[in-house]
CSV table of C-alpha atoms in Angstrom, one decimal:
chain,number,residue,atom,x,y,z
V,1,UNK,CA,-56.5,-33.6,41.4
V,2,UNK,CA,-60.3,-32.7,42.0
V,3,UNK,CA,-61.1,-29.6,43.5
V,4,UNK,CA,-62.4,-29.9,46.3
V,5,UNK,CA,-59.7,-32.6,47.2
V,6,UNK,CA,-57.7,-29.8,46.5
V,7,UNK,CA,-59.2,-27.3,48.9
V,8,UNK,CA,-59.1,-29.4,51.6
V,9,UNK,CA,-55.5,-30.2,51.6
V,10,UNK,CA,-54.9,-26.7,51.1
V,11,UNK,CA,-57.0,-26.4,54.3
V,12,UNK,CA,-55.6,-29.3,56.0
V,13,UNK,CA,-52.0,-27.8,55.2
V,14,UNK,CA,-52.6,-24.3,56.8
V,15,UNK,CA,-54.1,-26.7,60.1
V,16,UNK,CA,-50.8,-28.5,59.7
V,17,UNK,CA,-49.2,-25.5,60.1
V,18,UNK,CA,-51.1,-23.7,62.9
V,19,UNK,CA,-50.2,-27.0,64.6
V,20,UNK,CA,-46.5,-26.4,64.2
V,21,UNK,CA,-47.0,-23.1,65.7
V,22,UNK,CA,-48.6,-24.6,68.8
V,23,UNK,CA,-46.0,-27.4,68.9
V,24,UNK,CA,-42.7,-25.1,68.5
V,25,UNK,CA,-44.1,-22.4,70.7
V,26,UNK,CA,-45.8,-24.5,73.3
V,27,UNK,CA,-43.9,-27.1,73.3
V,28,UNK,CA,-40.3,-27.5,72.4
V,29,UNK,CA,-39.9,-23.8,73.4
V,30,UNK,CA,-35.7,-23.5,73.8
V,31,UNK,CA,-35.3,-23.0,77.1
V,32,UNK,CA,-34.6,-19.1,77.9
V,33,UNK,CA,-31.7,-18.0,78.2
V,34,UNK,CA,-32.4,-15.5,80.9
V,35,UNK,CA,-34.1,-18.3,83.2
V,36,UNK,CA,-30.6,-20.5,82.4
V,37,UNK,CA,-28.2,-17.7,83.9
V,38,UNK,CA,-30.5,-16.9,86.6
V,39,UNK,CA,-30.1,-20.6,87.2
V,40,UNK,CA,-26.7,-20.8,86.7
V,41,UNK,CA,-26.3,-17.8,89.8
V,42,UNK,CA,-27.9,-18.9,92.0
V,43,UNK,CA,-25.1,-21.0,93.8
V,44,UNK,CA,-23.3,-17.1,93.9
V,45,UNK,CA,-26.0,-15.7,95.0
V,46,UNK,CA,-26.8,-17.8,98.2
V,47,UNK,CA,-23.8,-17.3,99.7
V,48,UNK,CA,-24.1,-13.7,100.0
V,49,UNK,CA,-24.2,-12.4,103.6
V,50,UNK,CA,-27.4,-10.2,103.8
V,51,UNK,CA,-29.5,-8.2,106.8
V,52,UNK,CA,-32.8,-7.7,107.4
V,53,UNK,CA,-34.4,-3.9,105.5
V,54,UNK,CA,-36.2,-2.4,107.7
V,55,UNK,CA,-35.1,1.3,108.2
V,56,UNK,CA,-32.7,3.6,106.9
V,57,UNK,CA,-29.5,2.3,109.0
V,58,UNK,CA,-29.6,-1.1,107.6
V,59,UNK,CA,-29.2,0.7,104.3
V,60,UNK,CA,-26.2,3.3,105.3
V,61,UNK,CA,-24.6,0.1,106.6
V,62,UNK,CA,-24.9,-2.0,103.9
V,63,UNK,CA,-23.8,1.2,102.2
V,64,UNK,CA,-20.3,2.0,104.0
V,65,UNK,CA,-19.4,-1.8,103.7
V,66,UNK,CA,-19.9,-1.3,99.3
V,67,UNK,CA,-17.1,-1.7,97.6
V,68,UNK,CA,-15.7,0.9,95.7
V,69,UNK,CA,-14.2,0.5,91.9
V,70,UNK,CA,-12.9,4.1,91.0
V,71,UNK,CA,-11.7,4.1,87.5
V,72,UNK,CA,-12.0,7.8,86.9
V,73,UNK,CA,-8.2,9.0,87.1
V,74,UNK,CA,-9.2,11.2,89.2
V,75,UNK,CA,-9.8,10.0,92.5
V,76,UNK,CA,-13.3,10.7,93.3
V,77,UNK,CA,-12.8,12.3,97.0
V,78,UNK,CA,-14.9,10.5,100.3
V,79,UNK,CA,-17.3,14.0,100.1
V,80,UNK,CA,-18.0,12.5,96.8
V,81,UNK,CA,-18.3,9.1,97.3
V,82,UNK,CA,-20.1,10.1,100.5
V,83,UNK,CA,-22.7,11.9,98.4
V,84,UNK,CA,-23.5,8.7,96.5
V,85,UNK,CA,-23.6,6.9,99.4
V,86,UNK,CA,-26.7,9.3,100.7
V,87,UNK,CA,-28.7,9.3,97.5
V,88,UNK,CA,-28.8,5.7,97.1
V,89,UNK,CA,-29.7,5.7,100.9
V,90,UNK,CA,-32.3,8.0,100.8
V,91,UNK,CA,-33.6,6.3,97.5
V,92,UNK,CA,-33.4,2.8,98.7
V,93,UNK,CA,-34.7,3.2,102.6
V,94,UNK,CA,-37.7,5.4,101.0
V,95,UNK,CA,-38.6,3.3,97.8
V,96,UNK,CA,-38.4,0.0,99.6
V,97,UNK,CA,-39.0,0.5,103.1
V,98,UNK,CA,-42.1,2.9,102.9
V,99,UNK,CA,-46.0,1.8,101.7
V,100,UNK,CA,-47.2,5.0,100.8
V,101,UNK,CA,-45.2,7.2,98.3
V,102,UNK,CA,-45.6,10.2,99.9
V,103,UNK,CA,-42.5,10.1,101.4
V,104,UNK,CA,-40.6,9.6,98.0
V,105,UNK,CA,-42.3,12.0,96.2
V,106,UNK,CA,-41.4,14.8,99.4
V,107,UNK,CA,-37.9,13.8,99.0
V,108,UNK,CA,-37.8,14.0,95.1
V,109,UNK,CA,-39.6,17.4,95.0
V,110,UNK,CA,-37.3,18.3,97.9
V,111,UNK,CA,-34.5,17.8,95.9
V,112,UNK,CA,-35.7,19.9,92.7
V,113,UNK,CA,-37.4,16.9,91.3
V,114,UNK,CA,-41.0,17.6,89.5
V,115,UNK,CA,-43.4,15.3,87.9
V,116,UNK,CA,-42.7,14.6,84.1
V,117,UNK,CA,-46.2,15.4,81.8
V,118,UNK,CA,-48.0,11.8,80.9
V,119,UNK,CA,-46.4,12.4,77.5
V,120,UNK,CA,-43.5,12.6,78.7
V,121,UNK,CA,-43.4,9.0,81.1
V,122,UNK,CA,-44.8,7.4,78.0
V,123,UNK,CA,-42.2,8.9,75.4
V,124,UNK,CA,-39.3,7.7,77.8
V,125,UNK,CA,-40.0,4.0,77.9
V,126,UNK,CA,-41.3,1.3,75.1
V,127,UNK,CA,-44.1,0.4,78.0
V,128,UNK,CA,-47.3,2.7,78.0
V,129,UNK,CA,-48.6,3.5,81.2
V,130,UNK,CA,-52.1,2.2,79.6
V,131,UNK,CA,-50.5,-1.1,78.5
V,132,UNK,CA,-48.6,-1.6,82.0
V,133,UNK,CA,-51.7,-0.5,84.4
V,134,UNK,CA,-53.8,-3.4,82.2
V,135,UNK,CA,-50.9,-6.1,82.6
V,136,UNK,CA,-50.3,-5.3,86.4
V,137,UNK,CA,-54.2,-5.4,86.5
V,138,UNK,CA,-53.8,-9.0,85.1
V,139,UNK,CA,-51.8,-10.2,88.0
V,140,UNK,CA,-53.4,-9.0,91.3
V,141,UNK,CA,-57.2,-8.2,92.4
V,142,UNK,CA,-56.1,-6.0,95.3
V,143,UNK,CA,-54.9,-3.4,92.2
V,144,UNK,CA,-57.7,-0.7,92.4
V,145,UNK,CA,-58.0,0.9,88.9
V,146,UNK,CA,-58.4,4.1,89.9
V,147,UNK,CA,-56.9,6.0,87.2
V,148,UNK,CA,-58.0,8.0,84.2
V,149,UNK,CA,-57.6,9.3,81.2
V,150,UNK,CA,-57.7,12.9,83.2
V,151,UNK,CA,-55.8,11.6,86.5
V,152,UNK,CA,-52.5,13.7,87.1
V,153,UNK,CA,-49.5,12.2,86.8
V,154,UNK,CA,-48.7,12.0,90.3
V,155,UNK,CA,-51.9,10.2,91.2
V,156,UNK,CA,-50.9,7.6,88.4
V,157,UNK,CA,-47.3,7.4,90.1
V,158,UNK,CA,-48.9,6.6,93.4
V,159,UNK,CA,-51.2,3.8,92.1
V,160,UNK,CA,-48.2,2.4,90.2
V,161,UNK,CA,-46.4,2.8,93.2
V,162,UNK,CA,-49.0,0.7,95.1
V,163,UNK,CA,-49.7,-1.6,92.5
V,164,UNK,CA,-45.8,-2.8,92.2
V,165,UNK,CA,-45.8,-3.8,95.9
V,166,UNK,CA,-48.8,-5.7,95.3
V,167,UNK,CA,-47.9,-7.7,92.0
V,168,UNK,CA,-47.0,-11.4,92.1
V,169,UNK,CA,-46.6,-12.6,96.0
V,170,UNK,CA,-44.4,-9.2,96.7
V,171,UNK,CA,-41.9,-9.6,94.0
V,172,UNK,CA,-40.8,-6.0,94.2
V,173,UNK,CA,-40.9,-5.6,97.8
V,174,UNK,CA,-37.7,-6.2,99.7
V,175,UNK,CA,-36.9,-7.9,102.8
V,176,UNK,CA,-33.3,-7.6,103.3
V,177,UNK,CA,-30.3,-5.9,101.8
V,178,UNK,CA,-26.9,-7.4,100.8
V,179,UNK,CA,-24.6,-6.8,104.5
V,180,UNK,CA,-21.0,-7.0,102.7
V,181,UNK,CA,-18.8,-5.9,100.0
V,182,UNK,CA,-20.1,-9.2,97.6
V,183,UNK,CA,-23.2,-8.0,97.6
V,184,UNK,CA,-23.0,-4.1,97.2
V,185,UNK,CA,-20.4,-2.7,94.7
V,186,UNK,CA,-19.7,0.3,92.7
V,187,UNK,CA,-18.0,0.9,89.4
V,188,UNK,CA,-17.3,4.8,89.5
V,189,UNK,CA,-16.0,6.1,85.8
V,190,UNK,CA,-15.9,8.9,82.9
V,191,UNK,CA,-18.8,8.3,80.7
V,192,UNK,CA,-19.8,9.6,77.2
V,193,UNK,CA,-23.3,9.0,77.8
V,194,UNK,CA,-25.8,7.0,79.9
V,195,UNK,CA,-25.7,4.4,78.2
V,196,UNK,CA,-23.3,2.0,80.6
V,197,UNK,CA,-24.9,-0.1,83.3
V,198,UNK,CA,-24.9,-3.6,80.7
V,199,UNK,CA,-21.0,-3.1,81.5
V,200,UNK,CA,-21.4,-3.7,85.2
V,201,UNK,CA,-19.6,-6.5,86.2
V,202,UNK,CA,-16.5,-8.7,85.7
V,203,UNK,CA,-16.6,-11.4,83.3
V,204,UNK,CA,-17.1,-14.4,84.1
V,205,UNK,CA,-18.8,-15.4,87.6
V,206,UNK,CA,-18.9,-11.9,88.2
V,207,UNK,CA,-21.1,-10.9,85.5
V,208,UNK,CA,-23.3,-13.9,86.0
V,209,UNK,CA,-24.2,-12.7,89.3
V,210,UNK,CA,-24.5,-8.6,89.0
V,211,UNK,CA,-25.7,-9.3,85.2
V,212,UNK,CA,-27.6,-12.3,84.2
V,213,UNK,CA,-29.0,-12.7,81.3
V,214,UNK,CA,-30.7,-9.4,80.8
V,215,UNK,CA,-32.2,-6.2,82.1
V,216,UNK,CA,-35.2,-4.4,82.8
V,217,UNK,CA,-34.8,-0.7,83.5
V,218,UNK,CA,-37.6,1.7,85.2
V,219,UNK,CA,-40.0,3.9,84.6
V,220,UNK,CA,-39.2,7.3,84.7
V,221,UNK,CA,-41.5,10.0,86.2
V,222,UNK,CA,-39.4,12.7,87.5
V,223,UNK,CA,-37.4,15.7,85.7
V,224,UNK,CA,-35.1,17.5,86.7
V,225,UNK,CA,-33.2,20.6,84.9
V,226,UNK,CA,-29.5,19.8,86.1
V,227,UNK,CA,-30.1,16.0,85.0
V,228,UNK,CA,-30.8,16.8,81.4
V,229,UNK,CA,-28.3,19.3,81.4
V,230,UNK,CA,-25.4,16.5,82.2
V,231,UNK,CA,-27.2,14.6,79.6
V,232,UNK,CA,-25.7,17.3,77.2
V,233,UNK,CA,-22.2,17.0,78.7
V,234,UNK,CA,-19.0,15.6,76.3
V,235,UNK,CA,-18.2,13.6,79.7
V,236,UNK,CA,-19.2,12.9,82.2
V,237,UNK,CA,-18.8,11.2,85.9
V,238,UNK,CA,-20.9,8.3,86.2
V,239,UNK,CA,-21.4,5.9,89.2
V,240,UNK,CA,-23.0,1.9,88.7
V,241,UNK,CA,-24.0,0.6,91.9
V,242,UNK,CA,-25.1,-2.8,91.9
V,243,UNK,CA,-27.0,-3.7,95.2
V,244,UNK,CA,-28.2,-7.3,96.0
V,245,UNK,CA,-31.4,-7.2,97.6
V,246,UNK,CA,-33.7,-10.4,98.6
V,247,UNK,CA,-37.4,-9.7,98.1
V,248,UNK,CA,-40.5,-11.2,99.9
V,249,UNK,CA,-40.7,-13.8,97.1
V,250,UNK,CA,-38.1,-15.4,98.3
V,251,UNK,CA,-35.9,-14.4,95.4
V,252,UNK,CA,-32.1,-12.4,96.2
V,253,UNK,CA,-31.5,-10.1,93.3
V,254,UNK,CA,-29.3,-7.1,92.1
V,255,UNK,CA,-30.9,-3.8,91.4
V,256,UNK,CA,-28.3,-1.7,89.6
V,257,UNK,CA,-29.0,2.2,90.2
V,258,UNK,CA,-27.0,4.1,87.8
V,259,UNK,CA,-26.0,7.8,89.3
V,260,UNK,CA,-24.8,10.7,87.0
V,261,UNK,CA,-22.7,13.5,89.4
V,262,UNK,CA,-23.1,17.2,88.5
V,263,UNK,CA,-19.3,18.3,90.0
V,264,UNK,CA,-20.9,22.1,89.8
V,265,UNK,CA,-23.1,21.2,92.6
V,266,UNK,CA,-21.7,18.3,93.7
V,267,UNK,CA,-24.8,16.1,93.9
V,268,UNK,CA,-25.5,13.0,92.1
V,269,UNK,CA,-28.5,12.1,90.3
V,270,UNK,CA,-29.7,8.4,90.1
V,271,UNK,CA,-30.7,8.0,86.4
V,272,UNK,CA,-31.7,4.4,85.8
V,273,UNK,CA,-32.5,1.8,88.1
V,274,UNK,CA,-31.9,-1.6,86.6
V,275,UNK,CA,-33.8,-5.3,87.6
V,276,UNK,CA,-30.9,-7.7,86.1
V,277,UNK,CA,-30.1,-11.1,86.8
V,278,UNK,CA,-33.5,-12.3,86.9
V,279,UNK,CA,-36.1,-14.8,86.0
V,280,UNK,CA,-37.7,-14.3,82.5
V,281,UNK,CA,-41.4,-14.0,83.7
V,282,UNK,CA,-40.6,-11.0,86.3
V,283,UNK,CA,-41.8,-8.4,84.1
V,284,UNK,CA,-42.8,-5.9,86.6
V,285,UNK,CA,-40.7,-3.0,86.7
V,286,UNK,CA,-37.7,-2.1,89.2
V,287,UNK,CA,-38.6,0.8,90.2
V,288,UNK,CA,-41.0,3.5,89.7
V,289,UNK,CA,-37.9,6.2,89.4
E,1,UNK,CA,-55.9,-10.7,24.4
E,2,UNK,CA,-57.2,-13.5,26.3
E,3,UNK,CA,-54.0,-15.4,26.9
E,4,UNK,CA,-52.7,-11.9,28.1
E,5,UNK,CA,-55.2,-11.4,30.7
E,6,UNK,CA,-55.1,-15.3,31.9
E,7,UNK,CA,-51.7,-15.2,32.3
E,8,UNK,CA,-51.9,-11.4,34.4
E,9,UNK,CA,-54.6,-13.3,36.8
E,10,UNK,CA,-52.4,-16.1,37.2
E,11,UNK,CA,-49.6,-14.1,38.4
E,12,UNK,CA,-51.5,-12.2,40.6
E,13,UNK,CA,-52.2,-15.4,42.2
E,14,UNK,CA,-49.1,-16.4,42.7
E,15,UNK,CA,-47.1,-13.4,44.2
E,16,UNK,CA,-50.2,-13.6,46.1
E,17,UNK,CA,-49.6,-16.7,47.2
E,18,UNK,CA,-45.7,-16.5,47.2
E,19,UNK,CA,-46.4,-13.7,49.9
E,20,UNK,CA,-48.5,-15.6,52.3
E,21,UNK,CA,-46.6,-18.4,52.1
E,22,UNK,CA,-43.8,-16.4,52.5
E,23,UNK,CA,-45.1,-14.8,55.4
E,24,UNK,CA,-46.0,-18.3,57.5
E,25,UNK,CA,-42.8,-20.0,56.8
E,26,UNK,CA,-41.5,-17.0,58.1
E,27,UNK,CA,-43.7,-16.5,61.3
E,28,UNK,CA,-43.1,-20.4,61.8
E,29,UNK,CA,-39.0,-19.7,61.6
E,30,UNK,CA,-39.0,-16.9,63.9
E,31,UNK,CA,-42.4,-17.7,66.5
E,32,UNK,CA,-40.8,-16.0,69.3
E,33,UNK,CA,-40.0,-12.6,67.5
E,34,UNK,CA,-43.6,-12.6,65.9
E,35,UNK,CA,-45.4,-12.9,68.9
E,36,UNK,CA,-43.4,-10.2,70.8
E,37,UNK,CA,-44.1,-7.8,68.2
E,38,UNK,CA,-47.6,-8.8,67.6
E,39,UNK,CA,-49.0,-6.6,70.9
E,40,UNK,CA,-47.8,-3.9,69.2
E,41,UNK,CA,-50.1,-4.6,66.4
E,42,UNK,CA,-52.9,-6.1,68.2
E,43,UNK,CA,-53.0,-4.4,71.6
E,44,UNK,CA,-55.5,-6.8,73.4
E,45,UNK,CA,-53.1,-10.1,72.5
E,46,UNK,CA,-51.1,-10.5,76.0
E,47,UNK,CA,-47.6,-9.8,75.7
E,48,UNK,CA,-46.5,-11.7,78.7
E,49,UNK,CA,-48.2,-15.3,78.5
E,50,UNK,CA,-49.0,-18.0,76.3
E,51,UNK,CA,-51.8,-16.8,75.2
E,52,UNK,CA,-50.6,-15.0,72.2
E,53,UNK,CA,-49.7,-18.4,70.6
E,54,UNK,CA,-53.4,-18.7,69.5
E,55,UNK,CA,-53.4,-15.3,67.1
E,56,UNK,CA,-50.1,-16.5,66.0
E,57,UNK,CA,-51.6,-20.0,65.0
E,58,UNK,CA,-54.5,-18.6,63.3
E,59,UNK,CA,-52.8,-16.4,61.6
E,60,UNK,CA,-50.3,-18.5,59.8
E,61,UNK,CA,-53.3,-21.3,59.5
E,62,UNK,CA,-55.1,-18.4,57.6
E,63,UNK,CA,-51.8,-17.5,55.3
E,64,UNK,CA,-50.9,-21.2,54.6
E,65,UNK,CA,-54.4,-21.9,53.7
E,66,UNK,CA,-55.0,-19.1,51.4
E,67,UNK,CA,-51.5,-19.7,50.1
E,68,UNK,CA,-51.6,-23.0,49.1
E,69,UNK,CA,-54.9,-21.7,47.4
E,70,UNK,CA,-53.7,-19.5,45.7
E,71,UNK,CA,-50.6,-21.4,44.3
E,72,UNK,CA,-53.0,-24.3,42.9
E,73,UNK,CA,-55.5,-21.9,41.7
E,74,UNK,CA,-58.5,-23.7,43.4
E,75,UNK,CA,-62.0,-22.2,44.3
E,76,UNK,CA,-59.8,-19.0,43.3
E,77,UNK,CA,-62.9,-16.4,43.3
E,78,UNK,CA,-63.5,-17.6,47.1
E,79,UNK,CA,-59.7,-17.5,47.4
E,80,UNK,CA,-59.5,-14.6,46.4
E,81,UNK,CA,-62.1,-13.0,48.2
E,82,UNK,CA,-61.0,-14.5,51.7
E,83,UNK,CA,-57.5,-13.2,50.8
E,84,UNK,CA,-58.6,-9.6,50.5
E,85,UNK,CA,-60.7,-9.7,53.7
E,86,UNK,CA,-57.1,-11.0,55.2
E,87,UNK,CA,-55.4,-8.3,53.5
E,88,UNK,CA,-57.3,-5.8,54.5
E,89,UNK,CA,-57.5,-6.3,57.7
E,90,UNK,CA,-53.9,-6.7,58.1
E,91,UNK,CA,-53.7,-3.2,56.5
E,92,UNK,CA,-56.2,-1.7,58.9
E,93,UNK,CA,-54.1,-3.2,61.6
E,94,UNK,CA,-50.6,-2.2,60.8
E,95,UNK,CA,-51.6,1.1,59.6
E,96,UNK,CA,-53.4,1.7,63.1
E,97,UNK,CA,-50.3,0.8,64.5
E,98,UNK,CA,-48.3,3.0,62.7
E,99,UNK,CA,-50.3,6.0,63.6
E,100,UNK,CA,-50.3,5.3,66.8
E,101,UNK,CA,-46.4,4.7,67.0
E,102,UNK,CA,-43.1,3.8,65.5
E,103,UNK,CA,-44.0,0.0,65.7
E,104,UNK,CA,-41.4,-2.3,65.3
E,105,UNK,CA,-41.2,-4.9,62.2
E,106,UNK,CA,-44.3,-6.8,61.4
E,107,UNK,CA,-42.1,-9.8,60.2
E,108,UNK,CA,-45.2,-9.9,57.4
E,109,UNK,CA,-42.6,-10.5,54.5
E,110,UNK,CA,-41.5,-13.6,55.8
E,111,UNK,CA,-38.7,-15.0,53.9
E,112,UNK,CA,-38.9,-12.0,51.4
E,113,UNK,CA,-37.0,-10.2,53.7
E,114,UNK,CA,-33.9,-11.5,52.7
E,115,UNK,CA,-34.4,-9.2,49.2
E,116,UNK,CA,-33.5,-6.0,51.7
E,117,UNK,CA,-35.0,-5.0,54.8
E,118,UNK,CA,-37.3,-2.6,53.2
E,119,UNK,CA,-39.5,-5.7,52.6
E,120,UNK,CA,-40.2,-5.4,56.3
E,121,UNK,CA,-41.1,-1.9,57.0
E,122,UNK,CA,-44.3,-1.1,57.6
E,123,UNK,CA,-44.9,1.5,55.0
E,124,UNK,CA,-43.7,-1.2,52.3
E,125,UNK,CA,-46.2,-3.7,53.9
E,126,UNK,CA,-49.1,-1.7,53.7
E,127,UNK,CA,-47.9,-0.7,49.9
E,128,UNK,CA,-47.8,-4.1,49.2
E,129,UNK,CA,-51.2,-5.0,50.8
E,130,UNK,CA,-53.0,-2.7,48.5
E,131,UNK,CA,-51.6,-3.5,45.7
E,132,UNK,CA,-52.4,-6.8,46.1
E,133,UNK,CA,-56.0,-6.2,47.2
E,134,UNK,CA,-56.2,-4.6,43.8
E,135,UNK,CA,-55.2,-7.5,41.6
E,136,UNK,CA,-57.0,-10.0,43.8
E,137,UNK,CA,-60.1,-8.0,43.5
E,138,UNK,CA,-60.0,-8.5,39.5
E,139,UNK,CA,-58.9,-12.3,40.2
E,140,UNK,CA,-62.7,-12.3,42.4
E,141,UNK,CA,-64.5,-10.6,39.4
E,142,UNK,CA,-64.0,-13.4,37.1
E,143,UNK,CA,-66.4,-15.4,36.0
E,144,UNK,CA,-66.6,-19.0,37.3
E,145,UNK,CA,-64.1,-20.5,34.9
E,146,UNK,CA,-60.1,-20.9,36.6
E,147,UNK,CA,-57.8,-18.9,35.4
E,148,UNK,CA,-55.5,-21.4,35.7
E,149,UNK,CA,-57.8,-23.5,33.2
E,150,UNK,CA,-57.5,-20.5,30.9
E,151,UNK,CA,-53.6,-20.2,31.1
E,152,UNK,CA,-53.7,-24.3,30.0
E,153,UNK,CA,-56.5,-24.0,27.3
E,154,UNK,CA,-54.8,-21.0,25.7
E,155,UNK,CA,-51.2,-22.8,26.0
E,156,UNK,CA,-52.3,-25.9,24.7
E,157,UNK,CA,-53.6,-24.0,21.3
């Protein structure tokens, strides 16, 4: 074979196979097995009974009507379960109900919450804050980028803050919470770890709806001492609480908060907030915990 | 003494050219994995749209090229040279990332992996790169006679 001949088929084969890239990834992609569940729920999902969000009642009431899965052998008493029941509130009514994150921070500081250092955010999560602020950047004008390399942590927090109610037609913003037991539920149980909310829900139908395909947990800015101490419990008392929400996309989805209770003080302490069951491009994050 | 050397240039070429054809059969077997892992390598490339299927293309169009190249031994001081600036800037690239991180696998060894997964650590990767930066660099010193020529004249005495 001449040479050059040669060279060109060796050329024309690495075209040949930049092609197949295109053609495999482009496409005859698979279709995504996240976006197929979500699908598959949405028939669940529809029926749900839900009520408007618009103050802090719609959430205590939603709330009292949550169904209630104690598997501790111990019988987690109503001051308990009435605890939880006010966190989550208090979480929900201010994360989602409020535009300005003042009145989150207040109640997080309030509560012996402080800021995390910016090492710290970005050491507990695979997602930079760098990378993130550039890919929310990506998907509205109306973000500001009014960060720096020097900003504090709490003035990143509250862009963050701003910037998820702004992303993609209001996809984190939500309009109305699930009104009955099928759409709020709890799993209350002993724990090893924190490692448990991909457990939540039967299987089956159950699972498809609180669950999905996969999960997308939050960003975590605040410390606080008691929380990593439970960490370093043997066992501990752990509450799932799956919450169906519909957001201002259109969209009715779960958020599952994960709670860890400190039986010392008898408070809980939300420790994960997970986005499941939900189409594979939302890749905004659940909550700015 | 000649044979020797001839025969050491055309192996360099191709483990060479086993690797990058390794590599692109494996980036085309596992596309999806390879581009979610590539923003960690190449912060710029978009992690959430379609746009990182262009650096994936051109990547495995440069590592089949080259490959193929480097099996059949042609224009192999070119070769050569166009493999090293591949090489080393795949180095720079995964070493940046490995200072700035625990990054996860490259999926640079392809199908080589299969010999253990230390084939796809990063460490091994840059390793590797080197080394073969080093033989192809005395594969793009030679004069302009093939090597593979060499390996045939010698044989056929």
């Amino acid at each position: 074979m001449a040479k050059p001949t040669t060279v060109f088929l060796c050329i024309a084969a690495g075209f040949l196979a930049a092609g197949a890239v295109m053609y495999l990834a482009v496409w005859r992609r698979p279709p995504n097995p996240v976006d197929v569940a979500f699908q598959q729920s949405r028939p669940l999902v529809k029926q749900l009974a839900m009520r408007p969000l618009t103050s802090r009642d719609d959430v205590t009431t939603s709330l009292e009507k949550m169904e209630v899965i104690d598997v501790t052998r111990r019988a987690i008493s109503p001051s308990t379960l009435d605890a939880l029941k006010d966190t989550l509130a208090n979480a929900i009514s201010l994360y989602m109900i409020q535009e300005e994150p003042d009145g989150y921070i207040q109640w997080r500081r309030a509560n012996g919450y402080e800021f995390e250092s910016r090492e710290e955010v970005d050491t507990l999560t695979p997602w930079k804050v760098d990378d993130t602020f550039m890919f929310l950047s990506t998907r509205t004008d109306e973000i500001a980028m009014n960060v720096t390399a020097e900003s504090s942590v709490e003035a990143l927090y509250c862009e963050f803050w701003r910037a998820r109610r702004l992303v993609d037609g209001g996809r984190n913003v939500a309009t109305a919470i699930a009104a009955d037991a099928s759409g709020v539920r709890s799993e209350i149980r002993m724990v090893v770890n924190d490692s448990v909310w991909s457990d939540f829900g039967d299987e089956g139908e159950g699972r498809l709806k609180w669950f999905g395909g996969n999960a997308l947990a939050n960003r975590k800015w605040f410390a606080h001492p008691i929380e990593e101490q439970l960490l370093g419990q043997d066992v501990l008392i752990a509450a799932e609480t799956g919450v169906f929400f519909e957001f201002a996309d259109g969209v009715r989805r779960p958020l599952i908060f994960l709670s860890l209770f400190d039986e010392a003080s008898g408070r809980w302490f939300i420790r994960r907030v997970g986005m499941t069951n939900r189409p594979s491009t939302y890749m905004s994050w659940p909550w700015e915990l | 003494m000649t044979s020797t050397r001839s025969l050491f240039l055309r192996s360099v070429q191709l483990i060479a050219a086993l690797v990058f054809l390794s590599a692109a059969v494996g980036k085309l077997m596992a596309i999806e994995e390879f581009r979610n892992v590539l923003h960690w390598y190449v912060p710029f490339v978009p992690r959430w749209n379609s746009i990182s299927v262009v650096p994936t293309a051109s990547i495995v169009f440069f590592e089949t090229s080259i490959g193929f190249l480097l099996l059949f031994g042609a224009a192999y001081r070119a070769t050569a040279r166009a493999a090293i600036a591949f090489l080393i800037l795949a180095t720079v690239v995964i070493a940046r990332a490995l200072f700035a991180g625990d990054p996860p696998a490259c999926g640079c060894s392809g199908f080589l992996s299969i010999l253990g997964n230390a084939f796809e650590t990063v460490p091994i990767a840059i390793a590797r790169n080197i080394i073969l930066v080093a033989g192809l660099t005395i594969v793009a010193r030679q004069p302009p006679t093939a090597p593979a020529e060499n390996v045939k004249s010698v044989t056929a005495t």
